Amino acid sequence: MADHEEFAEITAGSAYYGAVQEARAKLHREQAGSIDVARIGHEAWRQLTPVQQAQSLDGLFVAYIVRLHDEERFARLSAAAAEVKTYLAPDDEHILQDALGTVRPIGDATEVSVCASALANVLDEIDLLRHRLAMAKPDSS
């Protein structure tokens, strides 16, 4: 699931999301400079009824844990990207190519049994490569 899909799922139908948007707009109108994110959150929380607050808690907890996971993943990838590292074992690609060779041509519903560690290594390597590419992009701000 993409980050924007996770966010949409967390905030769908959330009274807190609407209150945050209102608080952001209000505070930006009142104070053109930088606004503390916590202040926006508190302002939005105060706008909610006790029932809406109770309904919003699950989404807030999920959003917090997702954010922690993202930060930990970013730190792990940054550490791996800082060193010349690969997750791949010497034979991972061969193992996966060999498994795919028996099922070609590959259709939409084709399933294949593969070595889980080789697949995990390749997926970790792809994640690391995406992180390195994102870090290499010039800042567009």
CSV table of N, CA and C in Angstrom, one decimal:
chain,number,residue,atom,x,y,z
A,1,MET,N,0.9,-1.2,0.0
A,1,MET,CA,0.0,0.0,0.0
A,1,MET,C,0.9,1.2,0.0
A,2,ALA,N,0.6,2.2,-0.9
A,2,ALA,CA,1.4,3.4,-1.0
A,2,ALA,C,1.1,4.3,0.2
A,3,ASP,N,2.0,5.2,0.5
A,3,ASP,CA,1.9,6.1,1.6
A,3,ASP,C,0.6,6.9,1.5
A,4,HIS,N,0.3,7.4,0.3
A,4,HIS,CA,-0.9,8.2,0.2
A,4,HIS,C,-2.2,7.4,0.4
A,5,GLU,N,-2.1,6.1,0.1
A,5,GLU,CA,-3.3,5.2,0.3
A,5,GLU,C,-3.4,5.0,1.8
A,6,GLU,N,-2.3,4.8,2.5
A,6,GLU,CA,-2.4,4.6,4.0
A,6,GLU,C,-3.0,5.8,4.6
A,7,PHE,N,-2.5,7.0,4.2
A,7,PHE,CA,-3.0,8.2,4.8
A,7,PHE,C,-4.5,8.4,4.5
A,8,ALA,N,-4.9,8.1,3.3
A,8,ALA,CA,-6.3,8.2,3.0
A,8,ALA,C,-7.2,7.2,3.8
A,9,GLU,N,-6.7,6.0,4.0
A,9,GLU,CA,-7.4,5.0,4.8
A,9,GLU,C,-7.5,5.5,6.3
A,10,ILE,N,-6.5,6.1,6.8
A,10,ILE,CA,-6.4,6.5,8.2
A,10,ILE,C,-7.4,7.7,8.4
A,11,THR,N,-7.4,8.6,7.4
A,11,THR,CA,-8.2,9.8,7.6
A,11,THR,C,-9.6,9.8,7.1
A,12,ALA,N,-9.9,8.7,6.3
A,12,ALA,CA,-11.3,8.6,5.7
A,12,ALA,C,-12.4,8.8,6.8
A,13,GLY,N,-13.2,9.7,6.6
A,13,GLY,CA,-14.3,9.9,7.5
A,13,GLY,C,-14.0,10.4,8.9
A,14,SER,N,-12.7,10.9,9.0
A,14,SER,CA,-12.3,11.3,10.4
A,14,SER,C,-12.7,12.8,10.6
A,15,ALA,N,-13.4,13.0,11.7
A,15,ALA,CA,-13.7,14.4,12.1
A,15,ALA,C,-12.4,15.2,12.4
A,16,TYR,N,-11.4,14.5,12.9
A,16,TYR,CA,-10.2,15.1,13.3
A,16,TYR,C,-9.4,15.7,12.0
A,17,TYR,N,-9.5,14.9,10.9
A,17,TYR,CA,-8.8,15.4,9.7
A,17,TYR,C,-9.4,16.7,9.3
A,18,GLY,N,-10.8,16.8,9.3
A,18,GLY,CA,-11.4,18.0,8.9
A,18,GLY,C,-11.1,19.2,9.9
A,19,ALA,N,-11.0,18.8,11.1
A,19,ALA,CA,-10.7,19.9,12.1
A,19,ALA,C,-9.2,20.3,11.9
A,20,VAL,N,-8.3,19.4,11.6
A,20,VAL,CA,-6.9,19.8,11.3
A,20,VAL,C,-6.9,20.8,10.2
A,21,GLN,N,-7.6,20.5,9.1
A,21,GLN,CA,-7.6,21.3,7.9
A,21,GLN,C,-8.1,22.7,8.3
A,22,GLU,N,-9.2,22.8,9.1
A,22,GLU,CA,-9.7,24.1,9.5
A,22,GLU,C,-8.7,24.8,10.4
A,23,ALA,N,-8.1,24.1,11.3
A,23,ALA,CA,-7.1,24.8,12.2
A,23,ALA,C,-5.9,25.3,11.4
A,24,ARG,N,-5.4,24.5,10.5
A,24,ARG,CA,-4.3,24.9,9.7
A,24,ARG,C,-4.6,26.2,8.9
A,25,ALA,N,-5.8,26.2,8.3
A,25,ALA,CA,-6.2,27.4,7.5
A,25,ALA,C,-6.3,28.6,8.4
A,26,LYS,N,-7.0,28.4,9.6
A,26,LYS,CA,-7.2,29.5,10.5
A,26,LYS,C,-5.8,30.1,11.0
A,27,LEU,N,-5.0,29.2,11.5
A,27,LEU,CA,-3.7,29.6,12.0
A,27,LEU,C,-2.8,30.3,11.0
A,28,HIS,N,-2.9,29.8,9.7
A,28,HIS,CA,-2.1,30.4,8.7
A,28,HIS,C,-2.6,31.8,8.3
A,29,ARG,N,-3.9,32.0,8.4
A,29,ARG,CA,-4.5,33.3,8.2
A,29,ARG,C,-4.0,34.3,9.3
A,30,GLU,N,-4.0,33.8,10.5
A,30,GLU,CA,-3.7,34.6,11.7
A,30,GLU,C,-2.2,34.9,11.8
A,31,GLN,N,-1.4,33.9,11.3
A,31,GLN,CA,0.0,34.0,11.5
A,31,GLN,C,0.7,33.5,10.3
A,32,ALA,N,1.2,34.4,9.4
A,32,ALA,CA,1.7,34.0,8.1
A,32,ALA,C,2.9,33.2,8.1
A,33,GLY,N,3.7,33.3,9.2
A,33,GLY,CA,5.0,32.5,9.3
A,33,GLY,C,4.8,31.1,9.6
A,34,SER,N,5.8,30.5,10.1
A,34,SER,CA,5.8,29.0,10.4
A,34,SER,C,4.9,28.8,11.7
A,35,ILE,N,4.2,27.7,11.6
A,35,ILE,CA,3.3,27.4,12.7
A,35,ILE,C,3.7,26.0,13.2
A,36,ASP,N,3.7,25.9,14.5
A,36,ASP,CA,4.1,24.6,15.2
A,36,ASP,C,3.0,23.6,14.9
A,37,VAL,N,3.4,22.4,14.4
A,37,VAL,CA,2.5,21.3,14.1
A,37,VAL,C,1.7,20.9,15.3
A,38,ALA,N,2.3,20.9,16.5
A,38,ALA,CA,1.6,20.5,17.7
A,38,ALA,C,0.5,21.5,18.0
A,39,ARG,N,0.7,22.8,17.7
A,39,ARG,CA,-0.3,23.8,17.9
A,39,ARG,C,-1.5,23.5,17.0
A,40,ILE,N,-1.3,23.2,15.8
A,40,ILE,CA,-2.4,22.8,14.9
A,40,ILE,C,-3.2,21.7,15.4
A,41,GLY,N,-2.5,20.6,15.9
A,41,GLY,CA,-3.1,19.4,16.4
A,41,GLY,C,-4.0,19.7,17.6
A,42,HIS,N,-3.4,20.5,18.5
A,42,HIS,CA,-4.2,20.9,19.7
A,42,HIS,C,-5.4,21.7,19.4
A,43,GLU,N,-5.2,22.7,18.5
A,43,GLU,CA,-6.4,23.5,18.1
A,43,GLU,C,-7.5,22.7,17.5
A,44,ALA,N,-7.1,21.7,16.6
A,44,ALA,CA,-8.1,20.8,16.0
A,44,ALA,C,-8.7,19.9,17.0
A,45,TRP,N,-8.0,19.4,17.9
A,45,TRP,CA,-8.5,18.5,19.0
A,45,TRP,C,-9.6,19.2,19.8
A,46,ARG,N,-9.3,20.5,20.1
A,46,ARG,CA,-10.3,21.3,20.9
A,46,ARG,C,-11.6,21.5,20.2
A,47,GLN,N,-11.6,21.5,18.8
A,47,GLN,CA,-12.8,21.7,18.1
A,47,GLN,C,-13.7,20.5,18.1
A,48,LEU,N,-13.2,19.3,18.4
A,48,LEU,CA,-14.0,18.1,18.4
A,48,LEU,C,-14.8,17.9,19.7
A,49,THR,N,-16.0,17.3,19.5
A,49,THR,CA,-16.8,16.9,20.6
A,49,THR,C,-16.1,15.7,21.3
A,50,PRO,N,-16.4,15.4,22.5
A,50,PRO,CA,-15.8,14.2,23.2
A,50,PRO,C,-16.1,12.9,22.4
A,51,VAL,N,-17.2,12.8,21.8
A,51,VAL,CA,-17.5,11.6,20.9
A,51,VAL,C,-16.6,11.5,19.7
A,52,GLN,N,-16.4,12.7,19.1
A,52,GLN,CA,-15.5,12.7,17.9
A,52,GLN,C,-14.1,12.5,18.3
A,53,GLN,N,-13.7,13.0,19.5
A,53,GLN,CA,-12.3,12.7,20.0
A,53,GLN,C,-12.1,11.2,20.2
A,54,ALA,N,-13.1,10.5,20.8
A,54,ALA,CA,-13.0,9.1,21.0
A,54,ALA,C,-12.9,8.3,19.7
A,55,GLN,N,-13.7,8.8,18.7
A,55,GLN,CA,-13.7,8.1,17.4
A,55,GLN,C,-12.4,8.4,16.6
A,56,SER,N,-11.7,9.5,16.9
A,56,SER,CA,-10.5,9.8,16.2
A,56,SER,C,-9.2,9.2,16.8
A,57,LEU,N,-9.3,8.7,18.0
A,57,LEU,CA,-8.1,8.1,18.7
A,57,LEU,C,-7.5,7.0,17.9
A,58,ASP,N,-8.2,6.0,17.4
A,58,ASP,CA,-7.7,4.9,16.7
A,58,ASP,C,-6.8,5.4,15.5
A,59,GLY,N,-7.4,6.3,14.7
A,59,GLY,CA,-6.6,6.8,13.6
A,59,GLY,C,-5.4,7.5,14.0
A,60,LEU,N,-5.4,8.3,15.1
A,60,LEU,CA,-4.2,9.0,15.6
A,60,LEU,C,-3.1,8.0,16.0
A,61,PHE,N,-3.6,6.9,16.7
A,61,PHE,CA,-2.6,5.9,17.1
A,61,PHE,C,-2.0,5.2,15.8
A,62,VAL,N,-2.8,4.9,14.9
A,62,VAL,CA,-2.3,4.2,13.7
A,62,VAL,C,-1.3,5.2,12.9
A,63,ALA,N,-1.7,6.4,12.8
A,63,ALA,CA,-0.9,7.4,12.1
A,63,ALA,C,0.5,7.5,12.8
A,64,TYR,N,0.5,7.5,14.1
A,64,TYR,CA,1.7,7.7,14.9
A,64,TYR,C,2.6,6.5,14.7
A,65,ILE,N,2.0,5.3,14.7
A,65,ILE,CA,2.9,4.0,14.5
A,65,ILE,C,3.4,4.0,13.1
A,66,VAL,N,2.6,4.3,12.1
A,66,VAL,CA,3.0,4.4,10.7
A,66,VAL,C,4.2,5.3,10.6
A,67,ARG,N,4.1,6.5,11.2
A,67,ARG,CA,5.1,7.5,11.2
A,67,ARG,C,6.4,7.0,11.8
A,68,LEU,N,6.3,6.3,12.9
A,68,LEU,CA,7.5,5.7,13.6
A,68,LEU,C,8.1,4.7,12.7
A,69,HIS,N,7.3,3.8,12.1
A,69,HIS,CA,7.8,2.8,11.2
A,69,HIS,C,8.6,3.5,10.0
A,70,ASP,N,8.0,4.5,9.4
A,70,ASP,CA,8.6,5.2,8.3
A,70,ASP,C,10.0,5.8,8.7
A,71,GLU,N,10.0,6.4,10.0
A,71,GLU,CA,11.3,7.0,10.4
A,71,GLU,C,12.3,5.9,10.7
A,72,GLU,N,11.9,4.8,11.2
A,72,GLU,CA,12.9,3.7,11.5
A,72,GLU,C,13.4,3.1,10.1
A,73,ARG,N,12.5,3.0,9.2
A,73,ARG,CA,12.9,2.5,7.9
A,73,ARG,C,13.8,3.4,7.2
A,74,PHE,N,13.5,4.8,7.3
A,74,PHE,CA,14.4,5.8,6.7
A,74,PHE,C,15.8,5.7,7.3
A,75,ALA,N,15.8,5.6,8.6
A,75,ALA,CA,17.1,5.5,9.3
A,75,ALA,C,17.9,4.3,8.9
A,76,ARG,N,17.2,3.2,8.8
A,76,ARG,CA,17.9,1.9,8.4
A,76,ARG,C,18.4,2.0,7.0
A,77,LEU,N,17.6,2.6,6.1
A,77,LEU,CA,18.0,2.7,4.7
A,77,LEU,C,19.1,3.7,4.6
A,78,SER,N,19.1,4.8,5.3
A,78,SER,CA,20.1,5.8,5.3
A,78,SER,C,21.5,5.2,5.7
A,79,ALA,N,21.4,4.4,6.8
A,79,ALA,CA,22.6,3.8,7.3
A,79,ALA,C,23.2,2.8,6.2
A,80,ALA,N,22.3,2.1,5.6
A,80,ALA,CA,22.8,1.1,4.6
A,80,ALA,C,23.3,1.9,3.3
A,81,ALA,N,22.6,3.0,3.0
A,81,ALA,CA,23.0,3.7,1.8
A,81,ALA,C,24.4,4.5,2.0
A,82,ALA,N,24.7,4.8,3.3
A,82,ALA,CA,25.9,5.5,3.6
A,82,ALA,C,27.1,4.6,3.4
A,83,GLU,N,27.0,3.3,3.5
A,83,GLU,CA,28.1,2.4,3.2
A,83,GLU,C,27.8,1.7,1.9
A,84,VAL,N,28.9,1.3,1.3
A,84,VAL,CA,28.7,0.6,0.0
A,84,VAL,C,28.3,-0.8,0.4
A,85,LYS,N,27.0,-1.0,0.3
A,85,LYS,CA,26.4,-2.3,0.8
A,85,LYS,C,25.4,-2.8,-0.2
A,86,THR,N,25.2,-4.1,-0.1
A,86,THR,CA,24.2,-4.8,-0.9
A,86,THR,C,23.6,-5.8,0.0
A,87,TYR,N,22.3,-6.0,-0.2
A,87,TYR,CA,21.6,-7.1,0.6
A,87,TYR,C,21.7,-8.4,-0.2
A,88,LEU,N,22.1,-8.4,-1.4
A,88,LEU,CA,22.1,-9.6,-2.2
A,88,LEU,C,23.2,-10.5,-1.9
A,89,ALA,N,22.9,-11.8,-1.8
A,89,ALA,CA,23.9,-12.9,-1.7
A,89,ALA,C,24.3,-13.2,-3.1
A,90,PRO,N,25.5,-13.8,-3.3
A,90,PRO,CA,26.0,-14.0,-4.6
A,90,PRO,C,25.0,-14.8,-5.5
A,91,ASP,N,24.2,-15.7,-5.0
A,91,ASP,CA,23.4,-16.5,-5.8
A,91,ASP,C,21.9,-16.2,-5.8
A,92,ASP,N,21.5,-15.1,-5.1
A,92,ASP,CA,20.1,-14.7,-5.1
A,92,ASP,C,19.4,-14.6,-6.4
A,93,GLU,N,20.1,-13.8,-7.3
A,93,GLU,CA,19.5,-13.6,-8.6
A,93,GLU,C,19.3,-14.9,-9.4
A,94,HIS,N,20.3,-15.7,-9.3
A,94,HIS,CA,20.3,-17.0,-10.0
A,94,HIS,C,19.2,-17.9,-9.5
A,95,ILE,N,19.0,-17.9,-8.2
A,95,ILE,CA,17.9,-18.7,-7.6
A,95,ILE,C,16.6,-18.3,-8.1
A,96,LEU,N,16.3,-17.0,-8.1
A,96,LEU,CA,15.0,-16.5,-8.6
A,96,LEU,C,14.9,-16.7,-10.1
A,97,GLN,N,15.9,-16.4,-10.8
A,97,GLN,CA,15.8,-16.6,-12.3
A,97,GLN,C,15.5,-18.1,-12.6
A,98,ASP,N,16.1,-19.0,-11.9
A,98,ASP,CA,15.9,-20.4,-12.0
A,98,ASP,C,14.5,-20.8,-11.7
A,99,ALA,N,13.9,-20.2,-10.6
A,99,ALA,CA,12.5,-20.5,-10.3
A,99,ALA,C,11.6,-20.0,-11.3
A,100,LEU,N,11.9,-18.8,-11.9
A,100,LEU,CA,11.0,-18.3,-12.9
A,100,LEU,C,11.1,-19.0,-14.2
A,101,GLY,N,12.3,-19.6,-14.5
A,101,GLY,CA,12.5,-20.3,-15.8
A,101,GLY,C,11.5,-21.5,-16.0
A,102,THR,N,11.0,-22.0,-14.9
A,102,THR,CA,10.2,-23.2,-15.0
A,102,THR,C,8.7,-22.8,-15.3
A,103,VAL,N,8.3,-21.5,-15.2
A,103,VAL,CA,6.9,-21.1,-15.3
A,103,VAL,C,6.7,-20.1,-16.5
A,104,ARG,N,7.7,-19.9,-17.3
A,104,ARG,CA,7.6,-19.0,-18.4
A,104,ARG,C,6.7,-19.6,-19.5
A,105,PRO,N,5.9,-18.9,-20.2
A,105,PRO,CA,5.6,-17.5,-20.0
A,105,PRO,C,4.7,-17.3,-18.7
A,106,ILE,N,4.9,-16.1,-18.2
A,106,ILE,CA,4.3,-15.7,-16.9
A,106,ILE,C,3.0,-15.0,-17.2
A,107,GLY,N,1.9,-15.5,-16.6
A,107,GLY,CA,0.6,-14.9,-16.7
A,107,GLY,C,0.2,-14.1,-15.5
A,108,ASP,N,-0.9,-13.5,-15.5
A,108,ASP,CA,-1.3,-12.7,-14.3
A,108,ASP,C,-1.5,-13.6,-13.1
A,109,ALA,N,-1.9,-14.8,-13.2
A,109,ALA,CA,-2.2,-15.7,-12.1
A,109,ALA,C,-1.1,-16.7,-11.8
A,110,THR,N,0.0,-16.5,-12.5
A,110,THR,CA,1.1,-17.5,-12.3
A,110,THR,C,1.7,-17.4,-10.9
A,111,GLU,N,1.8,-18.5,-10.2
A,111,GLU,CA,2.4,-18.6,-8.9
A,111,GLU,C,3.7,-19.4,-9.0
A,112,VAL,N,4.7,-19.1,-8.2
A,112,VAL,CA,5.9,-19.8,-8.2
A,112,VAL,C,6.4,-19.9,-6.8
A,113,SER,N,7.0,-21.1,-6.5
A,113,SER,CA,7.6,-21.3,-5.2
A,113,SER,C,9.1,-20.9,-5.3
A,114,VAL,N,9.5,-20.0,-4.4
A,114,VAL,CA,10.9,-19.5,-4.5
A,114,VAL,C,11.5,-19.6,-3.1
A,115,CYS,N,12.8,-19.4,-3.0
A,115,CYS,CA,13.6,-19.4,-1.8
A,115,CYS,C,13.2,-18.0,-1.1
A,116,ALA,N,12.6,-18.1,0.0
A,116,ALA,CA,12.2,-16.8,0.7
A,116,ALA,C,13.3,-15.9,1.0
A,117,SER,N,14.5,-16.4,1.4
A,117,SER,CA,15.6,-15.5,1.8
A,117,SER,C,16.1,-14.8,0.5
A,118,ALA,N,16.1,-15.5,-0.6
A,118,ALA,CA,16.6,-14.8,-1.8
A,118,ALA,C,15.6,-13.7,-2.2
A,119,LEU,N,14.3,-14.0,-2.1
A,119,LEU,CA,13.3,-13.0,-2.5
A,119,LEU,C,13.4,-11.8,-1.5
A,120,ALA,N,13.5,-12.1,-0.2
A,120,ALA,CA,13.6,-11.0,0.8
A,120,ALA,C,14.8,-10.1,0.5
A,121,ASN,N,16.0,-10.8,0.1
A,121,ASN,CA,17.2,-10.0,-0.2
A,121,ASN,C,17.0,-9.1,-1.4
A,122,VAL,N,16.3,-9.6,-2.4
A,122,VAL,CA,16.1,-8.8,-3.6
A,122,VAL,C,15.2,-7.7,-3.3
A,123,LEU,N,14.1,-7.9,-2.5
A,123,LEU,CA,13.2,-6.8,-2.2
A,123,LEU,C,13.8,-5.8,-1.3
A,124,ASP,N,14.7,-6.2,-0.4
A,124,ASP,CA,15.5,-5.2,0.4
A,124,ASP,C,16.4,-4.4,-0.4
A,125,GLU,N,17.0,-5.1,-1.4
A,125,GLU,CA,17.9,-4.4,-2.3
A,125,GLU,C,17.1,-3.3,-3.2
A,126,ILE,N,16.0,-3.7,-3.6
A,126,ILE,CA,15.1,-2.7,-4.4
A,126,ILE,C,14.8,-1.5,-3.5
A,127,ASP,N,14.4,-1.8,-2.3
A,127,ASP,CA,14.1,-0.7,-1.3
A,127,ASP,C,15.3,0.2,-1.1
A,128,LEU,N,16.4,-0.4,-1.0
A,128,LEU,CA,17.6,0.4,-0.8
A,128,LEU,C,17.9,1.2,-2.0
A,129,LEU,N,17.8,0.6,-3.2
A,129,LEU,CA,18.0,1.4,-4.5
A,129,LEU,C,17.0,2.6,-4.6
A,130,ARG,N,15.8,2.3,-4.3
A,130,ARG,CA,14.8,3.4,-4.3
A,130,ARG,C,15.2,4.5,-3.4
A,131,HIS,N,15.7,4.2,-2.2
A,131,HIS,CA,16.1,5.2,-1.2
A,131,HIS,C,17.3,6.0,-1.7
A,132,ARG,N,18.2,5.3,-2.3
A,132,ARG,CA,19.4,6.0,-2.9
A,132,ARG,C,19.0,6.9,-4.0
A,133,LEU,N,18.1,6.5,-4.8
A,133,LEU,CA,17.6,7.3,-5.9
A,133,LEU,C,16.9,8.6,-5.3
A,134,ALA,N,16.1,8.4,-4.3
A,134,ALA,CA,15.4,9.5,-3.7
A,134,ALA,C,16.4,10.5,-3.1
A,135,MET,N,17.4,10.0,-2.5
A,135,MET,CA,18.4,10.8,-1.8
A,135,MET,C,19.2,11.6,-2.9
A,136,ALA,N,19.4,11.0,-4.0
A,136,ALA,CA,20.2,11.6,-5.1
A,136,ALA,C,19.4,12.7,-5.8
A,137,LYS,N,18.1,12.7,-5.8
A,137,LYS,CA,17.3,13.7,-6.5
A,137,LYS,C,17.6,15.1,-5.8
A,138,PRO,N,17.7,16.1,-6.7
A,138,PRO,CA,17.9,17.4,-6.1
A,138,PRO,C,16.6,17.9,-5.5
A,139,ASP,N,16.8,18.6,-4.4
A,139,ASP,CA,15.6,19.1,-3.7
A,139,ASP,C,14.8,20.1,-4.5
A,140,SER,N,13.5,19.8,-4.7
A,140,SER,CA,12.7,20.6,-5.6
A,140,SER,C,12.0,21.7,-4.9
A,141,SER,N,12.4,22.0,-3.7
A,141,SER,CA,11.7,23.1,-3.0
A,141,SER,C,12.3,24.4,-3.3
